[in-house]
PDB file of C-alpha atoms in Angstrom:
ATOM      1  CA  UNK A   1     -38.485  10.621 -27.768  1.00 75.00           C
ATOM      2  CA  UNK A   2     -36.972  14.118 -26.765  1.00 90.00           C
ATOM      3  CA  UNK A   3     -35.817  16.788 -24.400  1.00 91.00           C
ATOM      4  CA  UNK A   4     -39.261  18.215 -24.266  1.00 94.00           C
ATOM      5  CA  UNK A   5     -40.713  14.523 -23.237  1.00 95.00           C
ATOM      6  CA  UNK A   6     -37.946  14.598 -20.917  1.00 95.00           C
ATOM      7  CA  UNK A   7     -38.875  17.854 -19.563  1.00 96.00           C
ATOM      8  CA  UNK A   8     -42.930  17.451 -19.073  1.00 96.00           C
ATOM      9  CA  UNK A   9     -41.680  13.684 -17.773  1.00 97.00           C
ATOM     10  CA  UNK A  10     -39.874  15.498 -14.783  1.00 97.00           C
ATOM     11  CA  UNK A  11     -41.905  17.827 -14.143  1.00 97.00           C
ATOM     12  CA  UNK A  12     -43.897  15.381 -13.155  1.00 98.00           C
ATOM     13  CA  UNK A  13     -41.724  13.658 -11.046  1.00 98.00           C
ATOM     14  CA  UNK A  14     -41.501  17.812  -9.202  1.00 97.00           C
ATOM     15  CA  UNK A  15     -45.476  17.090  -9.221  1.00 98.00           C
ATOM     16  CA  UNK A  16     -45.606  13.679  -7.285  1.00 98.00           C
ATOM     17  CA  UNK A  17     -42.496  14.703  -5.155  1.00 98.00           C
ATOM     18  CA  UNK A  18     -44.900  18.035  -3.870  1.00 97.00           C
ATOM     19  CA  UNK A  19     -47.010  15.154  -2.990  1.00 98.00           C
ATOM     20  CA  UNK A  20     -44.934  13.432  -1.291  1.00 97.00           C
ATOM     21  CA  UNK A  21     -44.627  10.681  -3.426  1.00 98.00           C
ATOM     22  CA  UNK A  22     -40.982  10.484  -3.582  1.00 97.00           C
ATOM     23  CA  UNK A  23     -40.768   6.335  -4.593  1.00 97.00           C
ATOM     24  CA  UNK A  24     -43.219   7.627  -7.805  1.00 98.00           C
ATOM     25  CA  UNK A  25     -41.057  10.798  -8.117  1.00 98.00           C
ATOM     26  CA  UNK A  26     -37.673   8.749  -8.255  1.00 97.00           C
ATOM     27  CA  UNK A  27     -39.142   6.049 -11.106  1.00 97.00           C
ATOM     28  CA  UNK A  28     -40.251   8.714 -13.406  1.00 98.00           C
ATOM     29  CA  UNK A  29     -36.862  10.214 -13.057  1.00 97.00           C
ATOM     30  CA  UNK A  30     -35.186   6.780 -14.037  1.00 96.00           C
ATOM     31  CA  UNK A  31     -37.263   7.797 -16.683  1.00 96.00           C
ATOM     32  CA  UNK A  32     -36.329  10.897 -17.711  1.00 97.00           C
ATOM     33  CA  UNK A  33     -32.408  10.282 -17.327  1.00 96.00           C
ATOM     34  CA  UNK A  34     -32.681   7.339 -20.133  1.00 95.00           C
ATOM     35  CA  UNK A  35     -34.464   9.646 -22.384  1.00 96.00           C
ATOM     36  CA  UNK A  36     -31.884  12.013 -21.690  1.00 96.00           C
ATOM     37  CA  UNK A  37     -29.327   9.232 -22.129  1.00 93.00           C
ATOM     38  CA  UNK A  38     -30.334   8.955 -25.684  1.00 94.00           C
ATOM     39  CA  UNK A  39     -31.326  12.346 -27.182  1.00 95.00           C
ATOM     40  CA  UNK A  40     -28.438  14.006 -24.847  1.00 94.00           C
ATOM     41  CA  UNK A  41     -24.909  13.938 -25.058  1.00 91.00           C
ATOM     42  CA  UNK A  42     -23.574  11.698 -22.457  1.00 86.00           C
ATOM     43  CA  UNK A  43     -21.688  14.934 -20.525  1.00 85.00           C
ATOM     44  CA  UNK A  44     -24.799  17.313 -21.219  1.00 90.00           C
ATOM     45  CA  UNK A  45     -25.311  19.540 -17.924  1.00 92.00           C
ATOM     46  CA  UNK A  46     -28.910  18.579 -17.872  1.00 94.00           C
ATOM     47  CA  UNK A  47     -28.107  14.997 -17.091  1.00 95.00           C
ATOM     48  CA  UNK A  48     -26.131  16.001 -14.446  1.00 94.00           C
ATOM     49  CA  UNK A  49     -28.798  18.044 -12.849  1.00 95.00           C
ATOM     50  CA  UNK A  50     -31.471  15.340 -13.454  1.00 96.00           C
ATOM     51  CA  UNK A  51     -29.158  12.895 -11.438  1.00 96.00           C
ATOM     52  CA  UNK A  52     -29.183  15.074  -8.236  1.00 96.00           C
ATOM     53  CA  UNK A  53     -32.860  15.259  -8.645  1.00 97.00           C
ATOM     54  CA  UNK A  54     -32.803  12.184  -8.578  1.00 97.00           C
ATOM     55  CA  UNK A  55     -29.996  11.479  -5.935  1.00 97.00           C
ATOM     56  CA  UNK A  56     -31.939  13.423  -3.605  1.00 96.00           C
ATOM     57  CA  UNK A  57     -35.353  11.551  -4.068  1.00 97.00           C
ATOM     58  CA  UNK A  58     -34.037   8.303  -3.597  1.00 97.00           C
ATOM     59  CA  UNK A  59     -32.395  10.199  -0.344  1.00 96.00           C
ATOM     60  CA  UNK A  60     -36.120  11.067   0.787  1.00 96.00           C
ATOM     61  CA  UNK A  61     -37.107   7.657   0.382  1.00 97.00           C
ATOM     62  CA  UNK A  62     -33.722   5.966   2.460  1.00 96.00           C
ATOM     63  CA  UNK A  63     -32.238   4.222  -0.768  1.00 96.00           C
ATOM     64  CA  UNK A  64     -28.910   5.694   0.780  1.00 96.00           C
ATOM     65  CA  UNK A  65     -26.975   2.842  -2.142  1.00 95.00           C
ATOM     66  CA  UNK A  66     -29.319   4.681  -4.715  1.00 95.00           C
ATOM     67  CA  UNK A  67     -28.729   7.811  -3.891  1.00 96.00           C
ATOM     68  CA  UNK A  68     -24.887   7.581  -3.650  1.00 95.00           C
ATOM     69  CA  UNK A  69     -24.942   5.837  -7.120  1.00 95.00           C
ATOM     70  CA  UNK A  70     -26.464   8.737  -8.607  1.00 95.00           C
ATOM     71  CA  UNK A  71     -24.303  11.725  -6.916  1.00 94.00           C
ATOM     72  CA  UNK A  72     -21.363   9.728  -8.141  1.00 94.00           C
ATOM     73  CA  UNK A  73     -22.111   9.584 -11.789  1.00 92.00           C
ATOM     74  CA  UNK A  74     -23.402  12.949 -11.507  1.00 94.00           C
ATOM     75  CA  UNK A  75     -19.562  14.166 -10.309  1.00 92.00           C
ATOM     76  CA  UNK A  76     -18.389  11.995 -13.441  1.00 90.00           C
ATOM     77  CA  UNK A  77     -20.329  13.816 -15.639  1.00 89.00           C
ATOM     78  CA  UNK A  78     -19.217  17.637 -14.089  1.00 85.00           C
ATOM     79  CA  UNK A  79     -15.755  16.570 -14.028  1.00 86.00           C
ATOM     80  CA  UNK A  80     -16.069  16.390 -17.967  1.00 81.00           C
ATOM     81  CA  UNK A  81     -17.405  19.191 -18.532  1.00 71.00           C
ATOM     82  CA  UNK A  82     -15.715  21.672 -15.981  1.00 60.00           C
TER      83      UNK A  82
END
C-alpha cells in the first residue's frame, strides 16, 4: 500500500461520483482514508481533505449521521495542524 494507491483509488471515487454513483464513490473513499490511515500521519492535510470528500458524498447520498461523522474528524484533524 501507498499514497499513490491512495491517489488512483480516489480518483476513482471523482470517476463514479461524475457518474453519479455517489454510494460507489463514498465506499472507495472508506477506502482510500484507511490507506491513508496507515502510510499517512494521523494529522496529514490529505486526510483531512479526503474526509470532506467524503463527508460530502455521503451528503449526496442522505447519510446525514455519515456525513457529520466525517466533517467532525476532519475539524479534529485541522485543529492539529493549524
Amino acid at each position: 500500500e501507498s499514497v499513490q494507491l491512495a491517489e488512483v483509488e480516489e480518483n476513482l471515487a471523482l470517476l463514479e461520483a461524475h457518474r453519479g454513483e455517489f454510494r460507489e464513490a463514498a465506499q472507495i473513499m472508506g477506502d482510500v482514508i484507511a490507506i491513508e490511515g496507515r502510510t499517512l500521519s494521523v494529522d496529514d492535510p490529505r486526510i483531512a481533505q479526503s474526509l470532506a470528500t467524503y463527508s460530502g458524498y455521503f451528503a449526496k447520498i442522505n447519510q446525514k449521521a455519515q456525513a457529520r461523522q466525517a466533517q467532525e474528524r476532519r475539524r479534529e484533524i485541522r485543529r492539529t495542524t493549524f
